[in-house]
Amino acid sequence: MTSSRRRSLLLPAAALVLLAAAGCSSTDAKATITVPSPPKETAALCGALHKALPQRLDGLKRNDPSPASELTAGWGDDGIVLRCGIPRPEKMNDPEADGVTVDGVNWLLEQQKGAFRFTTTYRKAYVEVTLRTGSGKPAGDIGWLTQLSGPVTKTVPESL
């Protein structure tokens, strides 16, 4: 069999594998993420935050990622994922870093490949929220952060 003939047979097979994999994905699928491992005091703050988080965020239903943990939360089909108790991001050392204040909570803003990441600053626990760009939420619309700033203010004290 010639290499061009072999390639023409493999391409449709590869396409079928991709289509089958896409067909197996579920709208109820949970994201899998790395759970932070903060000190005990920070974990306690994160546990309080977890209980205070909304069941709906800007119209998206709560759908916590796996593995289940009081240090993580999610909304939609992994469109918005929260992790509490993360290490201090290196980007916070950059005096040119972008940030935004929403309802009294300061958030560091980082653009990543396929996502935007918001991380609280000046809090006793760092709370990271990742908005996947394909989540249906426009990147410039951060109004949904107001629904997270209240629980953060209530459960994670300022550090300064």
mmCIF file of C-alpha atoms in Angstrom:
data_model
loop_
_atom_site.group_PDB
_atom_site.id
_atom_site.type_symbol
_atom_site.label_atom_id
_atom_site.label_comp_id
_atom_site.label_asym_id
_atom_site.label_seq_id
_atom_site.Cartn_x
_atom_site.Cartn_y
_atom_site.Cartn_z
ATOM 1 C CA MET A 1 0.000 0.000 0.000
ATOM 2 C CA THR A 2 1.425 3.422 -0.908
ATOM 3 C CA SER A 3 2.001 6.031 1.783
ATOM 4 C CA SER A 4 -0.536 8.415 0.215
ATOM 5 C CA ARG A 5 -3.165 5.637 0.181
ATOM 6 C CA ARG A 6 -2.373 4.761 3.817
ATOM 7 C CA ARG A 7 -2.637 8.461 4.796
ATOM 8 C CA SER A 8 -6.018 8.814 3.032
ATOM 9 C CA LEU A 9 -7.352 5.843 5.044
ATOM 10 C CA LEU A 10 -5.984 7.132 8.348
ATOM 11 C CA LEU A 11 -7.416 10.648 8.068
ATOM 12 C CA PRO A 12 -11.080 9.554 8.035
ATOM 13 C CA ALA A 13 -10.368 7.144 10.910
ATOM 14 C CA ALA A 14 -8.763 9.934 12.945
ATOM 15 C CA ALA A 15 -11.731 12.187 12.237
ATOM 16 C CA LEU A 16 -14.123 9.494 13.461
ATOM 17 C CA VAL A 17 -12.120 9.089 16.699
ATOM 18 C CA LEU A 18 -12.288 12.867 17.307
ATOM 19 C CA LEU A 19 -16.016 12.965 16.592
ATOM 20 C CA ALA A 20 -16.631 10.005 18.890
ATOM 21 C CA ALA A 21 -14.650 11.657 21.681
ATOM 22 C CA ALA A 22 -16.577 14.907 21.224
ATOM 23 C CA GLY A 23 -19.839 12.989 21.258
ATOM 24 C CA CYS A 24 -18.927 11.391 24.564
ATOM 25 C CA SER A 25 -18.521 14.720 26.316
ATOM 26 C CA SER A 26 -21.426 15.662 28.524
ATOM 27 C CA THR A 27 -22.811 19.027 29.508
ATOM 28 C CA ASP A 28 -22.811 17.644 33.059
ATOM 29 C CA ALA A 29 -19.092 16.839 32.878
ATOM 30 C CA LYS A 30 -17.026 18.222 35.701
ATOM 31 C CA ALA A 31 -13.664 19.853 35.265
ATOM 32 C CA THR A 32 -10.720 18.130 36.895
ATOM 33 C CA ILE A 33 -8.352 20.521 38.631
ATOM 34 C CA THR A 34 -5.460 20.544 41.046
ATOM 35 C CA VAL A 35 -6.670 21.145 44.588
ATOM 36 C CA PRO A 36 -4.439 23.564 46.536
ATOM 37 C CA SER A 37 -2.837 22.416 49.794
ATOM 38 C CA PRO A 38 -2.712 25.522 51.998
ATOM 39 C CA PRO A 39 -1.819 25.739 55.703
ATOM 40 C CA LYS A 40 -4.563 24.796 58.177
ATOM 41 C CA GLU A 41 -5.567 28.412 58.968
ATOM 42 C CA THR A 42 -5.920 29.259 55.280
ATOM 43 C CA ALA A 43 -7.899 26.069 54.635
ATOM 44 C CA ALA A 44 -10.346 27.106 57.375
ATOM 45 C CA LEU A 45 -10.918 30.464 55.645
ATOM 46 C CA CYS A 46 -11.421 28.655 52.339
ATOM 47 C CA GLY A 47 -13.936 26.285 53.964
ATOM 48 C CA ALA A 48 -15.957 29.274 55.161
ATOM 49 C CA LEU A 49 -15.775 30.822 51.682
ATOM 50 C CA HIS A 50 -16.910 27.554 50.076
ATOM 51 C CA LYS A 51 -20.091 27.584 52.184
ATOM 52 C CA ALA A 52 -20.795 31.244 51.331
ATOM 53 C CA LEU A 53 -20.398 30.898 47.550
ATOM 54 C CA PRO A 54 -23.511 31.287 45.393
ATOM 55 C CA GLN A 55 -25.320 28.330 43.814
ATOM 56 C CA ARG A 56 -25.669 30.378 40.631
ATOM 57 C CA LEU A 57 -23.090 32.753 39.230
ATOM 58 C CA ASP A 58 -24.312 35.137 36.542
ATOM 59 C CA GLY A 59 -26.920 32.598 35.498
ATOM 60 C CA LEU A 60 -24.551 29.593 35.551
ATOM 61 C CA LYS A 61 -25.461 26.699 37.843
ATOM 62 C CA ARG A 62 -22.928 25.558 40.435
ATOM 63 C CA ASN A 63 -20.991 22.555 39.118
ATOM 64 C CA ASP A 64 -17.982 21.963 41.358
ATOM 65 C CA PRO A 65 -14.931 20.364 39.741
ATOM 66 C CA SER A 66 -13.437 17.078 40.819
ATOM 67 C CA PRO A 67 -11.977 15.977 43.033
ATOM 68 C CA ALA A 68 -14.552 17.424 45.441
ATOM 69 C CA SER A 69 -12.994 19.841 47.910
ATOM 70 C CA GLU A 70 -13.889 22.825 50.073
ATOM 71 C CA LEU A 71 -10.957 24.531 48.354
ATOM 72 C CA THR A 72 -12.587 24.537 44.902
ATOM 73 C CA ALA A 73 -15.858 25.511 43.238
ATOM 74 C CA GLY A 74 -17.160 25.864 39.713
ATOM 75 C CA TRP A 75 -20.059 27.169 37.679
ATOM 76 C CA GLY A 76 -21.298 26.058 34.290
ATOM 77 C CA ASP A 77 -19.425 23.433 32.303
ATOM 78 C CA ASP A 78 -16.014 24.361 33.759
ATOM 79 C CA GLY A 79 -16.471 27.905 32.395
ATOM 80 C CA ILE A 80 -15.724 29.505 35.762
ATOM 81 C CA VAL A 81 -13.554 27.665 38.296
ATOM 82 C CA LEU A 82 -12.490 28.920 41.731
ATOM 83 C CA ARG A 83 -9.556 27.668 43.809
ATOM 84 C CA CYS A 84 -8.894 28.980 47.302
ATOM 85 C CA GLY A 85 -5.633 28.727 49.220
ATOM 86 C CA ILE A 86 -3.311 28.896 46.236
ATOM 87 C CA PRO A 87 0.283 30.121 46.668
ATOM 88 C CA ARG A 88 0.953 33.800 46.051
ATOM 89 C CA PRO A 89 1.150 34.275 42.253
ATOM 90 C CA GLU A 90 4.539 35.378 40.911
ATOM 91 C CA LYS A 91 2.763 38.019 38.801
ATOM 92 C CA MET A 92 2.012 39.954 42.007
ATOM 93 C CA ASN A 93 5.684 40.981 42.058
ATOM 94 C CA ASP A 94 5.197 42.851 38.769
ATOM 95 C CA PRO A 95 4.510 46.555 39.436
ATOM 96 C CA GLU A 96 2.967 46.755 35.942
ATOM 97 C CA ALA A 97 0.450 43.955 36.603
ATOM 98 C CA ASP A 98 -3.179 44.672 35.753
ATOM 99 C CA GLY A 99 -5.797 44.688 38.467
ATOM 100 C CA VAL A 100 -9.368 45.627 39.172
ATOM 101 C CA THR A 101 -11.309 46.406 42.351
ATOM 102 C CA VAL A 102 -14.815 44.977 42.540
ATOM 103 C CA ASP A 103 -16.965 45.806 45.579
ATOM 104 C CA GLY A 104 -13.924 46.404 47.765
ATOM 105 C CA VAL A 105 -12.010 43.288 46.702
ATOM 106 C CA ASN A 106 -8.806 43.741 44.709
ATOM 107 C CA TRP A 107 -8.233 41.218 41.916
ATOM 108 C CA LEU A 108 -5.031 40.662 39.936
ATOM 109 C CA LEU A 109 -5.930 40.084 36.278
ATOM 110 C CA GLU A 110 -3.885 37.749 34.083
ATOM 111 C CA GLN A 111 -4.654 36.744 30.522
ATOM 112 C CA GLN A 112 -3.705 33.155 29.778
ATOM 113 C CA LYS A 113 -4.053 30.916 26.770
ATOM 114 C CA GLY A 114 -7.779 30.280 26.498
ATOM 115 C CA ALA A 115 -8.672 31.924 29.823
ATOM 116 C CA PHE A 116 -8.533 34.919 32.112
ATOM 117 C CA ARG A 117 -7.431 34.451 35.705
ATOM 118 C CA PHE A 118 -8.439 36.721 38.575
ATOM 119 C CA THR A 119 -6.658 36.375 41.948
ATOM 120 C CA THR A 120 -7.484 38.262 45.122
ATOM 121 C CA THR A 121 -4.808 40.493 46.597
ATOM 122 C CA TYR A 122 -4.381 41.836 50.142
ATOM 123 C CA ARG A 123 -6.337 38.908 51.642
ATOM 124 C CA LYS A 124 -5.289 36.261 54.193
ATOM 125 C CA ALA A 125 -5.987 33.603 51.551
ATOM 126 C CA TYR A 126 -5.429 33.901 47.818
ATOM 127 C CA VAL A 127 -8.581 33.105 45.855
ATOM 128 C CA GLU A 128 -8.117 32.375 42.149
ATOM 129 C CA VAL A 129 -10.995 32.433 39.664
ATOM 130 C CA THR A 130 -10.430 31.269 36.097
ATOM 131 C CA LEU A 131 -12.830 32.285 33.331
ATOM 132 C CA ARG A 132 -12.405 30.086 30.278
ATOM 133 C CA THR A 133 -12.759 32.219 27.140
ATOM 134 C CA GLY A 134 -15.143 29.706 25.517
ATOM 135 C CA SER A 135 -17.500 29.883 28.500
ATOM 136 C CA GLY A 136 -19.931 32.204 26.783
ATOM 137 C CA LYS A 137 -19.018 35.058 29.116
ATOM 138 C CA PRO A 138 -17.377 38.023 27.407
ATOM 139 C CA ALA A 139 -13.880 38.669 28.782
ATOM 140 C CA GLY A 140 -14.567 42.375 29.291
ATOM 141 C CA ASP A 141 -17.734 41.742 31.311
ATOM 142 C CA ILE A 142 -16.600 41.049 34.861
ATOM 143 C CA GLY A 143 -19.885 41.911 36.561
ATOM 144 C CA TRP A 144 -20.091 38.306 37.770
ATOM 145 C CA LEU A 145 -17.151 39.093 40.091
ATOM 146 C CA THR A 146 -19.571 41.122 42.228
ATOM 147 C CA GLN A 147 -21.252 37.851 43.183
ATOM 148 C CA LEU A 148 -17.896 36.513 44.428
ATOM 149 C CA SER A 149 -16.592 39.683 46.063
ATOM 150 C CA GLY A 150 -19.339 39.623 48.720
ATOM 151 C CA PRO A 151 -18.519 36.105 49.954
ATOM 152 C CA VAL A 152 -14.769 36.874 49.811
ATOM 153 C CA THR A 153 -15.248 40.028 51.899
ATOM 154 C CA LYS A 154 -17.393 38.127 54.393
ATOM 155 C CA THR A 155 -15.081 35.118 54.894
ATOM 156 C CA VAL A 156 -11.501 36.016 53.913
ATOM 157 C CA PRO A 157 -10.129 38.944 55.969
ATOM 158 C CA GLU A 158 -7.855 41.583 54.513
ATOM 159 C CA SER A 159 -4.157 41.097 55.188
ATOM 160 C CA LEU A 160 -3.215 44.786 55.316
#
